[in-house]
Amino acid sequence: MLVFFTVAAGLALIVLFLLRERFPYFFQDCAYMLRRLRVMIRMNKYKKSKPFYSIVDHFLDAVSRHPSKVFIHFEGRAYSYGEVDKQSNKVARALQAEVRLQEGDSVALFLANEPSFVWTWLGLAKLGCPAALLNFNIRSKSLLHCFSCCGAKVLLTYFPVFAELQDAVEEILPTLKEQGIRVFILSDSCSVPDIVPLSVKISQDFDEPLSPALRSNVNIGTTALYIFTSGTTGLSKAAIITHGTLWGASLSLITCGVTADDIIYVNLPLYHVAGFAVGMMGAVERGITVVLKRRFSVSQFWDDCRKYNVTVMQYIGETLHFLCNTPKKDNEKNHKVRLAIGNGLRSDVWSEFLNRFGDIKVTEIYAATEGNVVLMNYTSKIGAVGRRNILHQFMFPHAFIKFDVEKEEPVRNSDGLCIKVATGETGLLVGKVTQRSPFSGYAGNKQQTEKKLLRDVLKKGDLYFNTGDLLRFDEENFVYFQDRVGDTFRWKGENVATSEVADILTMAHCVSEANVYGVKVEGHEGRIGMAAITLKEGEDFDCSDTYKQVSNHLPAYARPRFIRIQPCLEFTGTFKLKKAKLVEEGFNPVHIEDQLYFLDTDKRTYVPLTEEIYRAISSREIKL
């Protein structure tokens, strides 16, 4: 018998060795699929539970298990799960009494990263009210547009640190008042008329639990959030995030290997899916501690990680790029961070990050706010944004199809169906719309919801979500991001809608037409904004007025840093602005005969783009 077991064990080891040699990612694939199966089982359980078991119910269970455990570390203060729960109860009661909120009423949150963001959302969720998470960088027309999307009649804000938030609210206050939208501030007092302080009422309210009956109509398909994403129309679109989608995003941390013993560092903005749904709600799902930051700080990052024993961090490509640009120190590997989760990481930065800061597992994720397909590189293969396998294809059925970049449309065969690309060939990623992978669309915008859908893709009658991204996969089923298509580009971790920027540029009295696009800058993630413009007859380029328009109406990341003056703009046969050649030519004044200008943030105006400035940008003497 001993001989039998010895031989069996030996054969098993040989089989495992051969599997590893033949399929080097076999064990990682198995581990990933097991975690994914666990997520699927959990999702099915929540979907069928009556009453519906939401992330709020899960939070309340965490409060019951460990009320004294630290939930959030923020600027030297620790907030326990119990404290955040009680504060959210107070907020909910105050909103019930003062605002007369009822289940289903939408509320807009114009808040920076701070604990009040979390307990305010929890308070709203306990009342069954969806929250519209407003990007605190947007202003004026763009900010007002958000209300027409989500139908919110209440705005909650707070601006003790960011005075610019107060300016943004004051600017649109008369219009909000006209539209019957009430504004409340999470503060004891406010000098601005028509903004009602709410903190005194919150502090005086009871912190006892609220009845689950207040959210009795909430189910897996009910809207939990509106998160705004830029699109080809220019103005933001309110992506509908259902409670099912929120659960799916929060369970991402399980798939990444986060455990109940981890501590996560969240510095991404909470108005985005990554920061709120994956980071903060993922922490709630795991019952772990969050180190929350108002914004990313290069100088504080590693000291924070050491101080709070951080084991998991979130990133966008720019984050790790900034860390790698800091002067080297002897204690760079003296930390407990074991896992980094994010997106947009360049291969060279990835390698340098690991070399400098130690054995940290990097999990790169590809996803879109409103999308129905998620890719994950769970093997840490440098450069890949994801990996395909059988279970993944079952959960997120998708395809890579041929795409005509000039016509900006999929290539179809004689039967009118799309054509799959071959291995190694770049194609448009599309996700099949199913019950398991739905597309909820955009609030108040049926036209743009329809524009994101492709019909008759692989067979007549099917329906797919168009990601608008070009990717390719190799022989080992690793997926690599190639480029974005259409009228958006990504800079500083934000999507920029070219048509919105073009509309703002044409507000300058000298500008006739504008063609906005993104160009690559060596050593930087994404693409930076550039615009080719034509001038009105008899006008010269007005540097000051153009700067005034973009600075007053656009967030910093969306302002075109380069301007190219052209005699006329080129159009395609279908009357779309030509961008490909402009993108390829970039902004090097040596190779471009047209006049070029650069947005100088120090001088607060546009200045002629000289070879000297170009060299300073290339050598990173000028920070973008």
mmCIF file with all atom_site columns, C-alpha atoms in Angstrom, residues 266-385:
data_model
loop_
_atom_site.group_PDB
_atom_site.id
_atom_site.type_symbol
_atom_site.label_atom_id
_atom_site.label_alt_id
_atom_site.label_comp_id
_atom_site.label_asym_id
_atom_site.label_entity_id
_atom_site.label_seq_id
_atom_site.pdbx_PDB_ins_code
_atom_site.Cartn_x
_atom_site.Cartn_y
_atom_site.Cartn_z
_atom_site.occupancy
_atom_site.B_iso_or_equiv
_atom_site.pdbx_formal_charge
_atom_site.auth_seq_id
_atom_site.auth_comp_id
_atom_site.auth_asym_id
_atom_site.auth_atom_id
_atom_site.pdbx_PDB_model_num
ATOM 1   C CA . VAL A 1 266 ? -7.780  54.674 -1.405  1.00 0.00 ? 266 VAL A CA 1
ATOM 2   C CA . ASN A 1 267 ? -6.634  57.925 -3.005  1.00 0.00 ? 267 ASN A CA 1
ATOM 3   C CA . LEU A 1 268 ? -8.658  57.770 -6.227  1.00 0.00 ? 268 LEU A CA 1
ATOM 4   C CA . PRO A 1 269 ? -11.670 60.128 -6.374  1.00 0.00 ? 269 PRO A CA 1
ATOM 5   C CA . LEU A 1 270 ? -14.808 58.684 -4.838  1.00 0.00 ? 270 LEU A CA 1
ATOM 6   C CA . TYR A 1 271 ? -16.928 60.062 -7.672  1.00 0.00 ? 271 TYR A CA 1
ATOM 7   C CA . HIS A 1 272 ? -15.446 57.318 -9.879  1.00 0.00 ? 272 HIS A CA 1
ATOM 8   C CA . VAL A 1 273 ? -16.278 53.609 -9.918  1.00 0.00 ? 273 VAL A CA 1
ATOM 9   C CA . ALA A 1 274 ? -12.703 52.616 -9.081  1.00 0.00 ? 274 ALA A CA 1
ATOM 10  C CA . GLY A 1 275 ? -12.487 54.734 -5.943  1.00 0.00 ? 275 GLY A CA 1
ATOM 11  C CA . PHE A 1 276 ? -16.018 54.268 -4.623  1.00 0.00 ? 276 PHE A CA 1
ATOM 12  C CA . ALA A 1 277 ? -17.393 50.953 -5.871  1.00 0.00 ? 277 ALA A CA 1
ATOM 13  C CA . VAL A 1 278 ? -14.174 48.923 -6.070  1.00 0.00 ? 278 VAL A CA 1
ATOM 14  C CA . GLY A 1 279 ? -12.148 50.634 -3.334  1.00 0.00 ? 279 GLY A CA 1
ATOM 15  C CA . MET A 1 280 ? -14.572 51.843 -0.674  1.00 0.00 ? 280 MET A CA 1
ATOM 16  C CA . MET A 1 281 ? -17.469 49.411 -1.216  1.00 0.00 ? 281 MET A CA 1
ATOM 17  C CA . GLY A 1 282 ? -14.970 46.612 -1.858  1.00 0.00 ? 282 GLY A CA 1
ATOM 18  C CA . ALA A 1 283 ? -13.578 47.353 1.604   1.00 0.00 ? 283 ALA A CA 1
ATOM 19  C CA . VAL A 1 284 ? -17.100 47.151 3.028   1.00 0.00 ? 284 VAL A CA 1
ATOM 20  C CA . GLU A 1 285 ? -17.603 43.772 1.341   1.00 0.00 ? 285 GLU A CA 1
ATOM 21  C CA . ARG A 1 286 ? -14.342 42.485 2.841   1.00 0.00 ? 286 ARG A CA 1
ATOM 22  C CA . GLY A 1 287 ? -14.955 44.204 6.210   1.00 0.00 ? 287 GLY A CA 1
ATOM 23  C CA . ILE A 1 288 ? -11.513 45.809 6.133   1.00 0.00 ? 288 ILE A CA 1
ATOM 24  C CA . THR A 1 289 ? -9.905  49.140 7.022   1.00 0.00 ? 289 THR A CA 1
ATOM 25  C CA . VAL A 1 290 ? -9.503  51.977 4.495   1.00 0.00 ? 290 VAL A CA 1
ATOM 26  C CA . VAL A 1 291 ? -6.828  54.652 4.542   1.00 0.00 ? 291 VAL A CA 1
ATOM 27  C CA . LEU A 1 292 ? -8.665  57.463 2.734   1.00 0.00 ? 292 LEU A CA 1
ATOM 28  C CA . LYS A 1 293 ? -6.873  60.438 1.157   1.00 0.00 ? 293 LYS A CA 1
ATOM 29  C CA . ARG A 1 294 ? -8.316  63.637 -0.277  1.00 0.00 ? 294 ARG A CA 1
ATOM 30  C CA . ARG A 1 295 ? -5.992  63.219 -3.231  1.00 0.00 ? 295 ARG A CA 1
ATOM 31  C CA . PHE A 1 296 ? -2.826  61.347 -4.135  1.00 0.00 ? 296 PHE A CA 1
ATOM 32  C CA . SER A 1 297 ? 0.353   62.702 -2.535  1.00 0.00 ? 297 SER A CA 1
ATOM 33  C CA . VAL A 1 298 ? 3.723   61.440 -3.752  1.00 0.00 ? 298 VAL A CA 1
ATOM 34  C CA . SER A 1 299 ? 5.529   62.755 -0.680  1.00 0.00 ? 299 SER A CA 1
ATOM 35  C CA . GLN A 1 300 ? 3.107   61.166 1.807   1.00 0.00 ? 300 GLN A CA 1
ATOM 36  C CA . PHE A 1 301 ? 2.336   57.859 0.105   1.00 0.00 ? 301 PHE A CA 1
ATOM 37  C CA . TRP A 1 302 ? 5.010   55.494 1.453   1.00 0.00 ? 302 TRP A CA 1
ATOM 38  C CA . ASP A 1 303 ? 5.036   57.155 4.888   1.00 0.00 ? 303 ASP A CA 1
ATOM 39  C CA . ASP A 1 304 ? 1.261   56.578 5.062   1.00 0.00 ? 304 ASP A CA 1
ATOM 40  C CA . CYS A 1 305 ? 1.702   52.958 3.991   1.00 0.00 ? 305 CYS A CA 1
ATOM 41  C CA . ARG A 1 306 ? 4.225   52.367 6.739   1.00 0.00 ? 306 ARG A CA 1
ATOM 42  C CA . LYS A 1 307 ? 2.232   54.273 9.374   1.00 0.00 ? 307 LYS A CA 1
ATOM 43  C CA . TYR A 1 308 ? -1.019  52.379 8.753   1.00 0.00 ? 308 TYR A CA 1
ATOM 44  C CA . ASN A 1 309 ? 0.473   49.004 7.689   1.00 0.00 ? 309 ASN A CA 1
ATOM 45  C CA . VAL A 1 310 ? -1.184  49.249 4.270   1.00 0.00 ? 310 VAL A CA 1
ATOM 46  C CA . THR A 1 311 ? -1.179  45.962 2.342   1.00 0.00 ? 311 THR A CA 1
ATOM 47  C CA . VAL A 1 312 ? -3.313  46.843 -0.718  1.00 0.00 ? 312 VAL A CA 1
ATOM 48  C CA . MET A 1 313 ? -3.176  49.985 -2.847  1.00 0.00 ? 313 MET A CA 1
ATOM 49  C CA . GLN A 1 314 ? -5.222  51.317 -5.749  1.00 0.00 ? 314 GLN A CA 1
ATOM 50  C CA . TYR A 1 315 ? -3.597  53.109 -8.656  1.00 0.00 ? 315 TYR A CA 1
ATOM 51  C CA . ILE A 1 316 ? -3.981  54.604 -12.059 1.00 0.00 ? 316 ILE A CA 1
ATOM 52  C CA . GLY A 1 317 ? -0.938  54.578 -14.330 1.00 0.00 ? 317 GLY A CA 1
ATOM 53  C CA . GLU A 1 318 ? -0.060  58.164 -13.410 1.00 0.00 ? 318 GLU A CA 1
ATOM 54  C CA . THR A 1 319 ? 0.122   57.263 -9.708  1.00 0.00 ? 319 THR A CA 1
ATOM 55  C CA . LEU A 1 320 ? 2.919   54.734 -10.091 1.00 0.00 ? 320 LEU A CA 1
ATOM 56  C CA . HIS A 1 321 ? 4.620   56.958 -12.674 1.00 0.00 ? 321 HIS A CA 1
ATOM 57  C CA . PHE A 1 322 ? 4.807   59.757 -10.087 1.00 0.00 ? 322 PHE A CA 1
ATOM 58  C CA . LEU A 1 323 ? 6.197   57.369 -7.455  1.00 0.00 ? 323 LEU A CA 1
ATOM 59  C CA . CYS A 1 324 ? 8.898   56.183 -9.843  1.00 0.00 ? 324 CYS A CA 1
ATOM 60  C CA . ASN A 1 325 ? 9.899   59.784 -10.552 1.00 0.00 ? 325 ASN A CA 1
ATOM 61  C CA . THR A 1 326 ? 10.756  60.492 -6.912  1.00 0.00 ? 326 THR A CA 1
ATOM 62  C CA . PRO A 1 327 ? 14.391  60.511 -5.726  1.00 0.00 ? 327 PRO A CA 1
ATOM 63  C CA . LYS A 1 328 ? 15.526  57.086 -4.550  1.00 0.00 ? 328 LYS A CA 1
ATOM 64  C CA . LYS A 1 329 ? 15.655  56.326 -0.818  1.00 0.00 ? 329 LYS A CA 1
ATOM 65  C CA . ASP A 1 330 ? 17.210  53.521 1.206   1.00 0.00 ? 330 ASP A CA 1
ATOM 66  C CA . ASN A 1 331 ? 13.915  52.457 2.816   1.00 0.00 ? 331 ASN A CA 1
ATOM 67  C CA . GLU A 1 332 ? 11.868  52.180 -0.391  1.00 0.00 ? 332 GLU A CA 1
ATOM 68  C CA . LYS A 1 333 ? 11.192  48.491 0.129   1.00 0.00 ? 333 LYS A CA 1
ATOM 69  C CA . ASN A 1 334 ? 10.396  48.909 3.800   1.00 0.00 ? 334 ASN A CA 1
ATOM 70  C CA . HIS A 1 335 ? 6.615   48.519 3.679   1.00 0.00 ? 335 HIS A CA 1
ATOM 71  C CA . LYS A 1 336 ? 3.897   45.848 3.777   1.00 0.00 ? 336 LYS A CA 1
ATOM 72  C CA . VAL A 1 337 ? 2.173   46.594 0.466   1.00 0.00 ? 337 VAL A CA 1
ATOM 73  C CA . ARG A 1 338 ? 1.705   43.262 -1.294  1.00 0.00 ? 338 ARG A CA 1
ATOM 74  C CA . LEU A 1 339 ? -0.952  44.050 -3.914  1.00 0.00 ? 339 LEU A CA 1
ATOM 75  C CA . ALA A 1 340 ? -1.588  46.965 -6.296  1.00 0.00 ? 340 ALA A CA 1
ATOM 76  C CA . ILE A 1 341 ? -4.925  47.100 -8.162  1.00 0.00 ? 341 ILE A CA 1
ATOM 77  C CA . GLY A 1 342 ? -5.683  49.516 -10.977 1.00 0.00 ? 342 GLY A CA 1
ATOM 78  C CA . ASN A 1 343 ? -5.403  50.347 -14.653 1.00 0.00 ? 343 ASN A CA 1
ATOM 79  C CA . GLY A 1 344 ? -3.452  52.298 -17.252 1.00 0.00 ? 344 GLY A CA 1
ATOM 80  C CA . LEU A 1 345 ? 0.039   51.129 -16.280 1.00 0.00 ? 345 LEU A CA 1
ATOM 81  C CA . ARG A 1 346 ? 2.746   51.339 -18.947 1.00 0.00 ? 346 ARG A CA 1
ATOM 82  C CA . SER A 1 347 ? 5.170   48.422 -19.212 1.00 0.00 ? 347 SER A CA 1
ATOM 83  C CA . ASP A 1 348 ? 8.282   50.507 -18.484 1.00 0.00 ? 348 ASP A CA 1
ATOM 84  C CA . VAL A 1 349 ? 6.737   52.069 -15.373 1.00 0.00 ? 349 VAL A CA 1
ATOM 85  C CA . TRP A 1 350 ? 5.492   48.644 -14.250 1.00 0.00 ? 350 TRP A CA 1
ATOM 86  C CA . SER A 1 351 ? 9.014   47.186 -14.416 1.00 0.00 ? 351 SER A CA 1
ATOM 87  C CA . GLU A 1 352 ? 10.596  50.171 -12.710 1.00 0.00 ? 352 GLU A CA 1
ATOM 88  C CA . PHE A 1 353 ? 7.974   50.142 -9.945  1.00 0.00 ? 353 PHE A CA 1
ATOM 89  C CA . LEU A 1 354 ? 8.718   46.509 -9.105  1.00 0.00 ? 354 LEU A CA 1
ATOM 90  C CA . ASN A 1 355 ? 12.483  47.026 -9.247  1.00 0.00 ? 355 ASN A CA 1
ATOM 91  C CA . ARG A 1 356 ? 12.369  49.984 -6.900  1.00 0.00 ? 356 ARG A CA 1
ATOM 92  C CA . PHE A 1 357 ? 9.627   49.126 -4.432  1.00 0.00 ? 357 PHE A CA 1
ATOM 93  C CA . GLY A 1 358 ? 9.814   45.363 -4.119  1.00 0.00 ? 358 GLY A CA 1
ATOM 94  C CA . ASP A 1 359 ? 7.760   42.252 -4.710  1.00 0.00 ? 359 ASP A CA 1
ATOM 95  C CA . ILE A 1 360 ? 4.294   43.791 -5.134  1.00 0.00 ? 360 ILE A CA 1
ATOM 96  C CA . LYS A 1 361 ? 1.731   41.876 -7.161  1.00 0.00 ? 361 LYS A CA 1
ATOM 97  C CA . VAL A 1 362 ? 0.255   44.235 -9.743  1.00 0.00 ? 362 VAL A CA 1
ATOM 98  C CA . THR A 1 363 ? -3.270  43.358 -10.899 1.00 0.00 ? 363 THR A CA 1
ATOM 99  C CA . GLU A 1 364 ? -4.171  45.387 -13.967 1.00 0.00 ? 364 GLU A CA 1
ATOM 100 C CA . ILE A 1 365 ? -7.903  45.637 -14.718 1.00 0.00 ? 365 ILE A CA 1
ATOM 101 C CA . TYR A 1 366 ? -9.667  46.778 -17.860 1.00 0.00 ? 366 TYR A CA 1
ATOM 102 C CA . ALA A 1 367 ? -13.239 48.012 -17.403 1.00 0.00 ? 367 ALA A CA 1
ATOM 103 C CA . ALA A 1 368 ? -15.536 50.925 -18.194 1.00 0.00 ? 368 ALA A CA 1
ATOM 104 C CA . THR A 1 369 ? -17.910 52.706 -15.805 1.00 0.00 ? 369 THR A CA 1
ATOM 105 C CA . GLU A 1 370 ? -21.003 51.705 -17.763 1.00 0.00 ? 370 GLU A CA 1
ATOM 106 C CA . GLY A 1 371 ? -19.474 48.677 -19.487 1.00 0.00 ? 371 GLY A CA 1
ATOM 107 C CA . ASN A 1 372 ? -20.507 45.032 -19.264 1.00 0.00 ? 372 ASN A CA 1
ATOM 108 C CA . VAL A 1 373 ? -17.125 43.381 -19.817 1.00 0.00 ? 373 VAL A CA 1
ATOM 109 C CA . VAL A 1 374 ? -14.217 43.248 -17.392 1.00 0.00 ? 374 VAL A CA 1
ATOM 110 C CA . LEU A 1 375 ? -10.701 41.975 -18.119 1.00 0.00 ? 375 LEU A CA 1
ATOM 111 C CA . MET A 1 376 ? -8.212  41.190 -15.376 1.00 0.00 ? 376 MET A CA 1
ATOM 112 C CA . ASN A 1 377 ? -4.508  40.405 -15.546 1.00 0.00 ? 377 ASN A CA 1
ATOM 113 C CA . TYR A 1 378 ? -4.328  38.188 -12.480 1.00 0.00 ? 378 TYR A CA 1
ATOM 114 C CA . THR A 1 379 ? -0.923  36.746 -13.485 1.00 0.00 ? 379 THR A CA 1
ATOM 115 C CA . SER A 1 380 ? 0.958   40.076 -13.256 1.00 0.00 ? 380 SER A CA 1
ATOM 116 C CA . LYS A 1 381 ? 2.362   39.629 -16.764 1.00 0.00 ? 381 LYS A CA 1
ATOM 117 C CA . ILE A 1 382 ? 3.857   43.028 -17.473 1.00 0.00 ? 382 ILE A CA 1
ATOM 118 C CA . GLY A 1 383 ? 2.014   45.041 -20.122 1.00 0.00 ? 383 GLY A CA 1
ATOM 119 C CA . ALA A 1 384 ? -1.210  43.019 -20.311 1.00 0.00 ? 384 ALA A CA 1
ATOM 120 C CA . VAL A 1 385 ? -4.556  44.490 -19.214 1.00 0.00 ? 385 VAL A CA 1
#
